[in-house]
Amino acid sequence: MEVYFDNSATTKVLEPVKDIVLKTMTEDYGNPSAKHKKGMEAEQYIKEAAETIANTLKVAPKEIVFTSGGSESNNMALIETAMANKRAGNHIISTGIEHASVYNPLSFLEEQGFSVTYLPVDSQGHISLKELEAAIRPETILVSIMYVNNEIGAVEPIEAISKVIKKKNPAIVFHVDGIQAYGKFVIRPKRQGIDLLSVSSHKIHGPKGVGFLYIDQNVKIRPLIYGGGQQRGMRSGTENVPGIAGFAVAAKIMYTDHSKKVQALMDLKDYMIERLKEIEGVTVNSCPGELSAPQIVSASFAGTRSEVLLHALEEKGIYVSSGSACSSNHPAVSGTLKGIGVKPELLDSTLRFSFGIFNTREEVDYCIDKLKELLPVLRRYQRG
């Protein structure tokens, strides 16, 4: 049996997504900037994709800028917003549990003279609204807080956070990394007070190499890429038509019968948590039910290193993660796990199980059976 529980790293594309990607690569393959029929056909795909995705958020299509993925969206949101607004101030607020594609651009901005405040989180991964309010200064221009943490699934109270920010200073730009949230939550940027929202296609059964940045029409931001003026000058370069078309199909499918899909993921997550509790020496770091995202379970396994357990599971056909796939080639102690207070001896003993719409309870049962079989052996081996 093959079990893929690493859907927060990437997902298997849906059949209709595969079909539209193939069609736009082999039949409707024109350059969307070209003036002939094939170019106009390609341009129509982009226009319809923007309309489809904008509809999932209830925003205007012109507020959607397609990118190469979540990392580019985060980089553009942070660096280009900060640079465009630096005359108004040089202070940014974020958290200590952000993804590397947020943390590293913030480090770059610090090198450019910006000041960054990193808010701590509680044992469930949530920031304090009071600490956020206290951190806002007259020179604060940007706040960046992720919707769903990619390691433990903690869900931040986005609308409440926005209210705190806007009450102190309506001019502060609020950026949300929505990469693990889009497709799993109903997101309404206008109602929730989100000015910038980063999203990636391959987290929702769409193609890799494509994402978008929602930019509220009132936000002052510079382009990250200059060139031929595509996408109203906000992101130059020939658009990735197959990726964009596939992304739109995936988004439409994910938001059709959405509550049913989310409930299925939630049920699977809760079942996994209950089954993990059967195993001695296991600490679950994710919350059940609506207290955390429906697709992520983090668990620590006392007495064995995560990398050893990951490869032992791999030999049984089970694929999981020991951290963020975007930084897995550069092992480091997880800021998220440290931030929520995971015991030091468990920091290097933690795995993430993340689900997609293809996963089943039978796969959970198989995974638990193999964990029960492997853990005693691995623990004896590592003690010896």
mmCIF file of C-alpha atoms in Angstrom:
data_model
loop_
_atom_site.group_PDB
_atom_site.id
_atom_site.type_symbol
_atom_site.label_atom_id
_atom_site.label_comp_id
_atom_site.label_asym_id
_atom_site.label_seq_id
_atom_site.Cartn_x
_atom_site.Cartn_y
_atom_site.Cartn_z
ATOM 1 C CA MET A 1 0.000 0.000 0.000
ATOM 2 C CA GLU A 2 1.237 3.517 -0.828
ATOM 3 C CA VAL A 3 0.120 6.288 1.530
ATOM 4 C CA TYR A 4 0.861 9.930 0.754
ATOM 5 C CA PHE A 5 0.500 12.067 3.885
ATOM 6 C CA ASP A 6 2.593 15.034 2.744
ATOM 7 C CA ASN A 7 -0.094 17.149 1.097
ATOM 8 C CA SER A 8 1.058 20.353 2.800
ATOM 9 C CA ALA A 9 4.286 20.013 0.815
ATOM 10 C CA THR A 10 2.486 19.344 -2.462
ATOM 11 C CA THR A 11 -0.591 17.563 -3.760
ATOM 12 C CA LYS A 12 -1.488 15.210 -6.570
ATOM 13 C CA VAL A 13 -3.222 17.164 -9.340
ATOM 14 C CA LEU A 14 -6.860 16.488 -10.109
ATOM 15 C CA GLU A 15 -7.735 14.854 -13.441
ATOM 16 C CA PRO A 16 -9.525 17.954 -14.836
ATOM 17 C CA VAL A 17 -6.447 20.007 -13.895
ATOM 18 C CA LYS A 18 -4.185 17.630 -15.790
ATOM 19 C CA ASP A 19 -6.506 17.816 -18.807
ATOM 20 C CA ILE A 20 -6.542 21.634 -19.021
ATOM 21 C CA VAL A 21 -2.770 21.848 -18.504
ATOM 22 C CA LEU A 22 -2.214 19.393 -21.359
ATOM 23 C CA LYS A 23 -4.659 21.231 -23.606
ATOM 24 C CA THR A 24 -3.008 24.618 -23.034
ATOM 25 C CA MET A 25 0.427 23.124 -23.665
ATOM 26 C CA THR A 26 -0.400 21.215 -26.833
ATOM 27 C CA GLU A 27 -3.413 22.933 -28.445
ATOM 28 C CA ASP A 28 -4.048 26.438 -27.057
ATOM 29 C CA TYR A 29 -0.357 27.197 -26.642
ATOM 30 C CA GLY A 30 -0.213 30.789 -27.889
ATOM 31 C CA ASN A 31 1.577 33.645 -26.141
ATOM 32 C CA PRO A 32 -1.137 35.692 -24.386
ATOM 33 C CA SER A 33 0.577 38.928 -25.473
ATOM 34 C CA ALA A 34 0.392 38.006 -29.164
ATOM 35 C CA LYS A 35 -2.216 39.814 -31.278
ATOM 36 C CA HIS A 36 -3.325 36.823 -33.349
ATOM 37 C CA LYS A 37 -6.063 34.295 -32.596
ATOM 38 C CA LYS A 38 -3.859 31.864 -30.672
ATOM 39 C CA GLY A 39 -2.613 34.700 -28.494
ATOM 40 C CA MET A 40 -6.149 35.883 -27.789
ATOM 41 C CA GLU A 41 -7.208 32.319 -26.894
ATOM 42 C CA ALA A 42 -4.371 32.136 -24.376
ATOM 43 C CA GLU A 43 -5.244 35.561 -22.991
ATOM 44 C CA GLN A 44 -8.829 34.393 -22.463
ATOM 45 C CA TYR A 45 -7.623 31.560 -20.230
ATOM 46 C CA ILE A 46 -5.862 34.086 -17.987
ATOM 47 C CA LYS A 47 -8.865 36.382 -17.890
ATOM 48 C CA GLU A 48 -11.239 33.540 -16.987
ATOM 49 C CA ALA A 49 -8.806 32.205 -14.368
ATOM 50 C CA ALA A 50 -8.621 35.602 -12.673
ATOM 51 C CA GLU A 51 -12.424 35.783 -12.644
ATOM 52 C CA THR A 52 -12.747 32.257 -11.219
ATOM 53 C CA ILE A 53 -10.207 32.814 -8.462
ATOM 54 C CA ALA A 54 -11.493 36.308 -7.644
ATOM 55 C CA ASN A 55 -14.954 34.794 -7.238
ATOM 56 C CA THR A 56 -13.663 32.348 -4.593
ATOM 57 C CA LEU A 57 -12.560 35.396 -2.558
ATOM 58 C CA LYS A 58 -15.355 37.791 -3.611
ATOM 59 C CA VAL A 59 -12.844 40.357 -4.862
ATOM 60 C CA ALA A 60 -12.241 42.046 -8.232
ATOM 61 C CA PRO A 61 -10.302 40.094 -10.907
ATOM 62 C CA LYS A 62 -7.948 43.073 -11.332
ATOM 63 C CA GLU A 63 -6.840 42.519 -7.714
ATOM 64 C CA ILE A 64 -5.383 39.088 -8.582
ATOM 65 C CA VAL A 65 -1.745 38.996 -9.751
ATOM 66 C CA PHE A 66 -0.470 35.589 -10.858
ATOM 67 C CA THR A 67 3.019 34.615 -9.681
ATOM 68 C CA SER A 68 5.323 31.604 -9.775
ATOM 69 C CA GLY A 69 4.033 30.431 -6.394
ATOM 70 C CA GLY A 70 3.739 31.181 -2.700
ATOM 71 C CA SER A 71 7.353 32.180 -2.143
ATOM 72 C CA GLU A 72 7.263 34.811 -4.874
ATOM 73 C CA SER A 73 3.917 36.091 -3.607
ATOM 74 C CA ASN A 74 5.305 36.459 -0.079
ATOM 75 C CA ASN A 75 8.490 38.133 -1.302
ATOM 76 C CA MET A 76 6.552 40.610 -3.424
ATOM 77 C CA ALA A 77 4.075 41.365 -0.657
ATOM 78 C CA LEU A 78 6.746 42.055 1.943
ATOM 79 C CA ILE A 79 9.666 43.598 0.092
ATOM 80 C CA GLU A 80 7.780 45.668 -2.449
ATOM 81 C CA THR A 81 5.185 46.934 0.039
ATOM 82 C CA ALA A 82 7.885 47.900 2.518
ATOM 83 C CA MET A 83 9.934 49.683 -0.142
ATOM 84 C CA ALA A 84 6.893 51.493 -1.537
ATOM 85 C CA ASN A 85 5.880 52.774 1.903
ATOM 86 C CA LYS A 86 9.253 53.436 3.555
ATOM 87 C CA ARG A 87 8.669 57.195 3.674
ATOM 88 C CA ALA A 88 5.734 56.514 5.992
ATOM 89 C CA GLY A 89 7.802 54.393 8.373
ATOM 90 C CA ASN A 90 10.254 51.536 8.727
ATOM 91 C CA HIS A 91 8.610 49.188 11.244
ATOM 92 C CA ILE A 92 7.129 45.762 10.414
ATOM 93 C CA ILE A 93 5.378 43.253 12.686
ATOM 94 C CA SER A 94 5.297 39.490 12.148
ATOM 95 C CA THR A 95 5.446 36.328 14.275
ATOM 96 C CA GLY A 96 8.095 33.859 15.353
ATOM 97 C CA ILE A 97 6.429 30.953 13.509
ATOM 98 C CA GLU A 98 6.353 32.198 9.920
ATOM 99 C CA HIS A 99 7.414 30.220 6.845
ATOM 100 C CA ALA A 100 10.929 30.766 5.502
ATOM 101 C CA SER A 101 9.483 32.652 2.505
ATOM 102 C CA VAL A 102 8.279 35.286 4.974
ATOM 103 C CA TYR A 103 11.066 35.117 7.525
ATOM 104 C CA ASN A 104 13.910 35.445 5.008
ATOM 105 C CA PRO A 105 12.476 38.481 3.152
ATOM 106 C CA LEU A 106 11.989 40.097 6.564
ATOM 107 C CA SER A 107 15.647 39.407 7.359
ATOM 108 C CA PHE A 108 16.560 41.054 4.045
ATOM 109 C CA LEU A 109 14.453 44.084 4.948
ATOM 110 C CA GLU A 110 16.208 44.325 8.300
ATOM 111 C CA GLU A 111 19.490 44.537 6.383
ATOM 112 C CA GLN A 112 17.972 47.431 4.425
ATOM 113 C CA GLY A 113 17.285 49.381 7.604
ATOM 114 C CA PHE A 114 13.775 48.226 8.506
ATOM 115 C CA SER A 115 12.910 47.193 12.058
ATOM 116 C CA VAL A 116 10.937 43.974 12.594
ATOM 117 C CA THR A 117 9.056 42.889 15.724
ATOM 118 C CA TYR A 118 8.455 39.118 15.959
ATOM 119 C CA LEU A 119 5.472 38.277 18.163
ATOM 120 C CA PRO A 120 5.616 35.097 20.280
ATOM 121 C CA VAL A 121 2.826 32.507 20.303
ATOM 122 C CA ASP A 122 1.139 30.423 22.993
ATOM 123 C CA SER A 123 1.202 26.629 23.306
ATOM 124 C CA GLN A 124 -1.415 26.321 20.535
ATOM 125 C CA GLY A 125 0.482 28.592 18.146
ATOM 126 C CA HIS A 126 -1.692 31.699 18.533
ATOM 127 C CA ILE A 127 -0.483 35.270 18.968
ATOM 128 C CA SER A 128 -1.800 37.581 21.682
ATOM 129 C CA LEU A 129 -3.980 40.407 20.357
ATOM 130 C CA LYS A 130 -2.868 42.550 23.294
ATOM 131 C CA GLU A 131 0.794 42.002 22.424
ATOM 132 C CA LEU A 132 0.043 42.853 18.807
ATOM 133 C CA GLU A 133 -1.654 46.089 19.800
ATOM 134 C CA ALA A 134 1.249 47.017 22.081
ATOM 135 C CA ALA A 135 3.765 46.340 19.297
ATOM 136 C CA ILE A 136 2.183 48.807 16.847
ATOM 137 C CA ARG A 137 4.155 52.061 16.637
ATOM 138 C CA PRO A 138 3.593 55.328 14.781
ATOM 139 C CA GLU A 139 6.199 54.149 12.232
ATOM 140 C CA THR A 140 4.583 50.709 11.678
ATOM 141 C CA ILE A 141 3.740 50.268 7.977
ATOM 142 C CA LEU A 142 3.203 46.529 7.545
ATOM 143 C CA VAL A 143 1.978 43.519 9.525
ATOM 144 C CA SER A 144 2.481 39.980 8.137
ATOM 145 C CA ILE A 145 0.842 37.030 9.893
ATOM 146 C CA MET A 146 0.155 33.596 8.431
ATOM 147 C CA TYR A 147 -3.421 32.282 8.342
ATOM 148 C CA VAL A 148 -2.513 28.633 8.968
ATOM 149 C CA ASN A 149 0.835 27.468 10.301
ATOM 150 C CA ASN A 150 2.384 24.969 7.904
ATOM 151 C CA GLU A 151 3.892 22.755 10.628
ATOM 152 C CA ILE A 152 1.192 22.353 13.290
ATOM 153 C CA GLY A 153 -1.926 23.758 11.596
ATOM 154 C CA ALA A 154 -2.532 26.588 14.092
ATOM 155 C CA VAL A 155 -5.168 29.018 12.778
ATOM 156 C CA GLU A 156 -4.706 32.690 13.599
ATOM 157 C CA PRO A 157 -7.795 34.909 14.228
ATOM 158 C CA ILE A 158 -7.266 36.925 11.053
ATOM 159 C CA GLU A 159 -10.327 39.161 11.248
ATOM 160 C CA ALA A 160 -9.689 40.025 14.893
ATOM 161 C CA ILE A 161 -6.045 40.754 14.101
ATOM 162 C CA SER A 162 -7.057 43.108 11.293
ATOM 163 C CA LYS A 163 -9.451 44.975 13.584
ATOM 164 C CA VAL A 164 -6.662 45.593 16.093
ATOM 165 C CA ILE A 165 -4.350 46.853 13.339
ATOM 166 C CA LYS A 166 -6.854 49.088 11.597
ATOM 167 C CA LYS A 167 -8.126 50.561 14.850
ATOM 168 C CA LYS A 168 -4.606 51.719 15.705
ATOM 169 C CA ASN A 169 -3.791 52.895 12.177
ATOM 170 C CA PRO A 170 -5.948 52.208 9.081
ATOM 171 C CA ALA A 171 -2.959 52.952 6.828
ATOM 172 C CA ILE A 172 -0.995 49.904 8.018
ATOM 173 C CA VAL A 173 -0.945 47.196 5.343
ATOM 174 C CA PHE A 174 -2.002 43.739 6.556
ATOM 175 C CA HIS A 175 -0.426 40.825 4.662
ATOM 176 C CA VAL A 176 -1.607 37.259 5.193
ATOM 177 C CA ASP A 177 0.289 34.168 4.071
ATOM 178 C CA GLY A 178 -2.751 32.095 3.068
ATOM 179 C CA ILE A 179 -0.830 29.273 1.417
ATOM 180 C CA GLN A 180 -2.036 26.544 3.805
ATOM 181 C CA ALA A 181 -5.468 28.159 4.245
ATOM 182 C CA TYR A 182 -6.743 28.696 0.707
ATOM 183 C CA GLY A 183 -8.993 25.836 -0.350
ATOM 184 C CA LYS A 184 -9.581 24.792 3.262
ATOM 185 C CA PHE A 185 -11.204 27.995 4.542
ATOM 186 C CA VAL A 186 -13.734 30.454 3.173
ATOM 187 C CA ILE A 187 -11.567 33.577 2.851
ATOM 188 C CA ARG A 188 -13.146 36.992 2.339
ATOM 189 C CA PRO A 189 -10.355 39.623 2.242
ATOM 190 C CA LYS A 190 -12.745 42.585 2.131
ATOM 191 C CA ARG A 191 -14.708 41.426 5.163
ATOM 192 C CA GLN A 192 -11.700 40.129 7.090
ATOM 193 C CA GLY A 193 -9.588 43.208 6.483
ATOM 194 C CA ILE A 194 -6.837 41.485 4.483
ATOM 195 C CA ASP A 195 -4.891 43.842 2.196
ATOM 196 C CA LEU A 196 -2.503 41.282 0.689
ATOM 197 C CA LEU A 197 -3.006 37.501 0.459
ATOM 198 C CA SER A 198 -0.434 34.989 -0.802
ATOM 199 C CA VAL A 199 -1.625 31.678 -2.285
ATOM 200 C CA SER A 200 0.004 28.700 -4.016
ATOM 201 C CA SER A 201 -1.610 26.345 -6.535
ATOM 202 C CA HIS A 202 0.116 23.066 -5.715
ATOM 203 C CA LYS A 203 -1.294 22.988 -2.178
ATOM 204 C CA ILE A 204 -4.854 22.529 -3.551
ATOM 205 C CA HIS A 205 -4.309 19.805 -6.189
ATOM 206 C CA GLY A 206 -3.241 22.308 -8.853
ATOM 207 C CA PRO A 207 0.038 22.542 -10.822
ATOM 208 C CA LYS A 208 3.375 23.518 -9.300
ATOM 209 C CA GLY A 209 5.083 26.761 -10.266
ATOM 210 C CA VAL A 210 2.050 29.046 -10.057
ATOM 211 C CA GLY A 211 0.354 31.097 -7.364
ATOM 212 C CA PHE A 212 -1.212 34.497 -6.891
ATOM 213 C CA LEU A 213 -1.009 37.572 -4.739
ATOM 214 C CA TYR A 214 -4.270 39.306 -3.956
ATOM 215 C CA ILE A 215 -3.581 43.036 -3.782
ATOM 216 C CA ASP A 216 -6.348 45.293 -2.530
ATOM 217 C CA GLN A 217 -6.730 48.106 -5.033
ATOM 218 C CA ASN A 218 -5.865 50.694 -2.361
ATOM 219 C CA VAL A 219 -2.508 49.153 -1.400
ATOM 220 C CA LYS A 220 0.658 50.992 -2.370
ATOM 221 C CA ILE A 221 3.079 48.362 -3.701
ATOM 222 C CA ARG A 222 5.845 48.135 -6.304
ATOM 223 C CA PRO A 223 6.288 45.379 -8.909
ATOM 224 C CA LEU A 224 8.850 42.695 -8.125
ATOM 225 C CA ILE A 225 9.513 41.950 -11.805
ATOM 226 C CA TYR A 226 9.815 44.593 -14.526
ATOM 227 C CA GLY A 227 9.639 44.000 -18.261
ATOM 228 C CA GLY A 228 6.875 43.908 -20.833
ATOM 229 C CA GLY A 229 4.138 45.229 -18.573
ATOM 230 C CA GLN A 230 2.013 42.080 -18.326
ATOM 231 C CA GLN A 231 -0.667 41.910 -15.606
ATOM 232 C CA ARG A 232 -1.135 45.690 -15.623
ATOM 233 C CA GLY A 233 2.590 46.155 -15.026
ATOM 234 C CA MET A 234 2.474 44.420 -11.656
ATOM 235 C CA ARG A 235 4.255 41.246 -12.750
ATOM 236 C CA SER A 236 5.983 41.372 -16.123
ATOM 237 C CA GLY A 237 6.892 38.275 -18.096
ATOM 238 C CA THR A 238 4.968 35.880 -20.293
ATOM 239 C CA GLU A 239 2.249 34.353 -18.148
ATOM 240 C CA ASN A 240 2.312 30.635 -17.293
ATOM 241 C CA VAL A 241 -0.942 29.883 -19.117
ATOM 242 C CA PRO A 242 -1.039 26.095 -18.416
ATOM 243 C CA GLY A 243 -0.307 26.676 -14.739
ATOM 244 C CA ILE A 244 -2.804 29.515 -14.383
ATOM 245 C CA ALA A 245 -5.547 27.602 -16.205
ATOM 246 C CA GLY A 246 -4.912 24.512 -14.083
ATOM 247 C CA PHE A 247 -4.879 26.582 -10.897
ATOM 248 C CA ALA A 248 -8.294 28.034 -11.717
ATOM 249 C CA VAL A 249 -9.769 24.572 -12.324
ATOM 250 C CA ALA A 250 -8.358 23.317 -9.004
ATOM 251 C CA ALA A 251 -9.713 26.367 -7.153
ATOM 252 C CA LYS A 252 -13.178 25.933 -8.661
ATOM 253 C CA ILE A 253 -13.268 22.244 -7.711
ATOM 254 C CA MET A 254 -12.020 22.863 -4.169
ATOM 255 C CA TYR A 255 -14.670 25.522 -3.558
ATOM 256 C CA THR A 256 -17.478 23.382 -4.996
ATOM 257 C CA ASP A 257 -19.185 21.465 -2.154
ATOM 258 C CA HIS A 258 -16.485 23.106 -0.060
ATOM 259 C CA SER A 259 -17.912 22.431 3.401
ATOM 260 C CA LYS A 260 -18.249 18.733 2.572
ATOM 261 C CA LYS A 261 -14.597 18.516 1.472
ATOM 262 C CA VAL A 262 -13.402 20.364 4.567
ATOM 263 C CA GLN A 263 -15.473 18.179 6.902
ATOM 264 C CA ALA A 264 -13.969 15.052 5.317
ATOM 265 C CA LEU A 265 -10.463 16.410 5.967
ATOM 266 C CA MET A 266 -11.400 17.394 9.524
ATOM 267 C CA ASP A 267 -12.803 13.938 10.249
ATOM 268 C CA LEU A 268 -9.614 12.359 8.922
ATOM 269 C CA LYS A 269 -7.435 14.686 11.022
ATOM 270 C CA ASP A 270 -9.384 13.947 14.192
ATOM 271 C CA TYR A 271 -9.262 10.217 13.485
ATOM 272 C CA MET A 272 -5.483 10.400 13.029
ATOM 273 C CA ILE A 273 -5.115 12.271 16.328
ATOM 274 C CA GLU A 274 -7.177 9.648 18.182
ATOM 275 C CA ARG A 275 -5.214 6.771 16.661
ATOM 276 C CA LEU A 276 -1.854 8.424 17.458
ATOM 277 C CA LYS A 277 -2.873 8.664 21.118
ATOM 278 C CA GLU A 278 -2.934 4.859 21.213
ATOM 279 C CA ILE A 279 0.852 4.793 20.796
ATOM 280 C CA GLU A 280 3.087 5.105 23.847
ATOM 281 C CA GLY A 281 5.470 8.053 23.866
ATOM 282 C CA VAL A 282 3.577 10.110 21.272
ATOM 283 C CA THR A 283 2.753 13.784 21.846
ATOM 284 C CA VAL A 284 0.278 15.369 19.422
ATOM 285 C CA ASN A 285 1.101 19.038 18.759
ATOM 286 C CA SER A 286 -2.011 19.864 16.716
ATOM 287 C CA CYS A 287 -5.464 20.588 18.119
ATOM 288 C CA PRO A 288 -8.556 18.539 17.183
ATOM 289 C CA GLY A 289 -11.620 19.949 15.449
ATOM 290 C CA GLU A 290 -11.857 23.585 14.405
ATOM 291 C CA LEU A 291 -9.124 24.641 16.827
ATOM 292 C CA SER A 292 -6.613 23.932 14.035
ATOM 293 C CA ALA A 293 -6.580 23.484 10.261
ATOM 294 C CA PRO A 294 -8.396 20.427 8.878
ATOM 295 C CA GLN A 295 -5.426 18.975 6.998
ATOM 296 C CA ILE A 296 -2.422 18.999 9.371
ATOM 297 C CA VAL A 297 -1.374 16.786 12.296
ATOM 298 C CA SER A 298 1.982 17.299 14.008
ATOM 299 C CA ALA A 299 3.192 14.629 16.405
ATOM 300 C CA SER A 300 6.391 14.037 18.375
ATOM 301 C CA PHE A 301 7.742 10.503 18.903
ATOM 302 C CA ALA A 302 9.890 10.164 22.015
ATOM 303 C CA GLY A 303 13.020 8.063 21.666
ATOM 304 C CA THR A 304 13.531 8.295 17.898
ATOM 305 C CA ARG A 305 14.803 10.924 15.489
ATOM 306 C CA SER A 306 12.278 12.233 12.976
ATOM 307 C CA GLU A 307 14.511 11.624 9.970
ATOM 308 C CA VAL A 308 15.060 7.986 10.944
ATOM 309 C CA LEU A 309 11.341 7.419 11.443
ATOM 310 C CA LEU A 310 10.497 9.238 8.211
ATOM 311 C CA HIS A 311 12.703 6.898 6.171
ATOM 312 C CA ALA A 312 11.485 3.828 8.038
ATOM 313 C CA LEU A 313 7.917 4.793 7.111
ATOM 314 C CA GLU A 314 9.023 5.466 3.547
ATOM 315 C CA GLU A 315 10.229 1.869 3.282
ATOM 316 C CA LYS A 316 6.662 0.840 4.149
ATOM 317 C CA GLY A 317 5.253 3.078 1.394
ATOM 318 C CA ILE A 318 4.203 5.907 3.722
ATOM 319 C CA TYR A 319 5.281 9.452 2.868
ATOM 320 C CA VAL A 320 5.294 12.135 5.580
ATOM 321 C CA SER A 321 7.328 15.238 6.440
ATOM 322 C CA SER A 322 9.756 16.163 9.195
ATOM 323 C CA GLY A 323 9.222 19.893 8.578
ATOM 324 C CA SER A 324 8.600 22.401 5.811
ATOM 325 C CA ALA A 325 9.505 20.897 2.445
ATOM 326 C CA CYS A 326 10.719 24.309 1.284
ATOM 327 C CA SER A 327 13.574 24.147 3.766
ATOM 328 C CA SER A 328 13.996 20.400 4.303
ATOM 329 C CA ASN A 329 17.404 20.377 2.599
ATOM 330 C CA HIS A 330 18.686 22.737 5.295
ATOM 331 C CA PRO A 331 17.929 21.047 8.616
ATOM 332 C CA ALA A 332 17.371 23.428 11.523
ATOM 333 C CA VAL A 333 15.440 23.441 14.757
ATOM 334 C CA SER A 334 11.838 24.414 14.042
ATOM 335 C CA GLY A 335 10.973 27.906 15.249
ATOM 336 C CA THR A 336 7.343 26.837 15.386
ATOM 337 C CA LEU A 337 7.949 23.845 17.655
ATOM 338 C CA LYS A 338 10.195 25.902 19.931
ATOM 339 C CA GLY A 339 7.609 28.695 19.889
ATOM 340 C CA ILE A 340 4.789 26.478 21.168
ATOM 341 C CA GLY A 341 6.966 24.997 23.886
ATOM 342 C CA VAL A 342 7.704 21.498 22.586
ATOM 343 C CA LYS A 343 10.192 19.827 24.937
ATOM 344 C CA PRO A 344 13.810 20.158 23.707
ATOM 345 C CA GLU A 345 14.242 16.383 23.501
ATOM 346 C CA LEU A 346 11.252 16.158 21.116
ATOM 347 C CA LEU A 347 12.251 18.941 18.702
ATOM 348 C CA ASP A 348 14.136 16.467 16.507
ATOM 349 C CA SER A 349 11.504 13.754 16.936
ATOM 350 C CA THR A 350 8.522 15.382 15.218
ATOM 351 C CA LEU A 351 6.678 14.440 12.041
ATOM 352 C CA ARG A 352 3.909 16.191 10.116
ATOM 353 C CA PHE A 353 1.054 14.216 8.573
ATOM 354 C CA SER A 354 -0.942 16.310 6.089
ATOM 355 C CA PHE A 355 -4.023 15.230 4.169
ATOM 356 C CA GLY A 356 -5.627 15.876 0.805
ATOM 357 C CA ILE A 357 -8.920 14.929 -0.777
ATOM 358 C CA PHE A 358 -7.626 11.530 -1.932
ATOM 359 C CA ASN A 359 -6.767 10.216 1.553
ATOM 360 C CA THR A 360 -8.823 7.642 3.487
ATOM 361 C CA ARG A 361 -9.270 6.165 6.986
ATOM 362 C CA GLU A 362 -7.821 2.893 5.719
ATOM 363 C CA GLU A 363 -4.583 4.734 5.000
ATOM 364 C CA VAL A 364 -4.574 6.152 8.531
ATOM 365 C CA ASP A 365 -5.047 2.660 9.956
ATOM 366 C CA TYR A 366 -2.182 1.313 7.823
ATOM 367 C CA CYS A 367 0.077 4.164 8.962
ATOM 368 C CA ILE A 368 -0.745 3.603 12.646
ATOM 369 C CA ASP A 369 -0.135 -0.130 12.316
ATOM 370 C CA LYS A 370 3.306 0.513 10.823
ATOM 371 C CA LEU A 371 4.169 3.085 13.494
ATOM 372 C CA LYS A 372 3.283 0.563 16.199
ATOM 373 C CA GLU A 373 5.491 -1.973 14.449
ATOM 374 C CA LEU A 374 8.469 0.324 13.801
ATOM 375 C CA LEU A 375 8.734 2.500 16.908
ATOM 376 C CA PRO A 376 9.780 -0.194 19.442
ATOM 377 C CA VAL A 377 12.500 -1.404 17.066
ATOM 378 C CA LEU A 378 13.805 2.092 16.311
ATOM 379 C CA ARG A 379 13.791 3.078 19.983
ATOM 380 C CA ARG A 380 15.775 -0.006 20.979
ATOM 381 C CA TYR A 381 18.212 0.608 18.145
ATOM 382 C CA GLN A 382 18.768 4.272 19.048
ATOM 383 C CA ARG A 383 19.182 3.476 22.750
ATOM 384 C CA GLY A 384 21.724 0.761 21.929
#
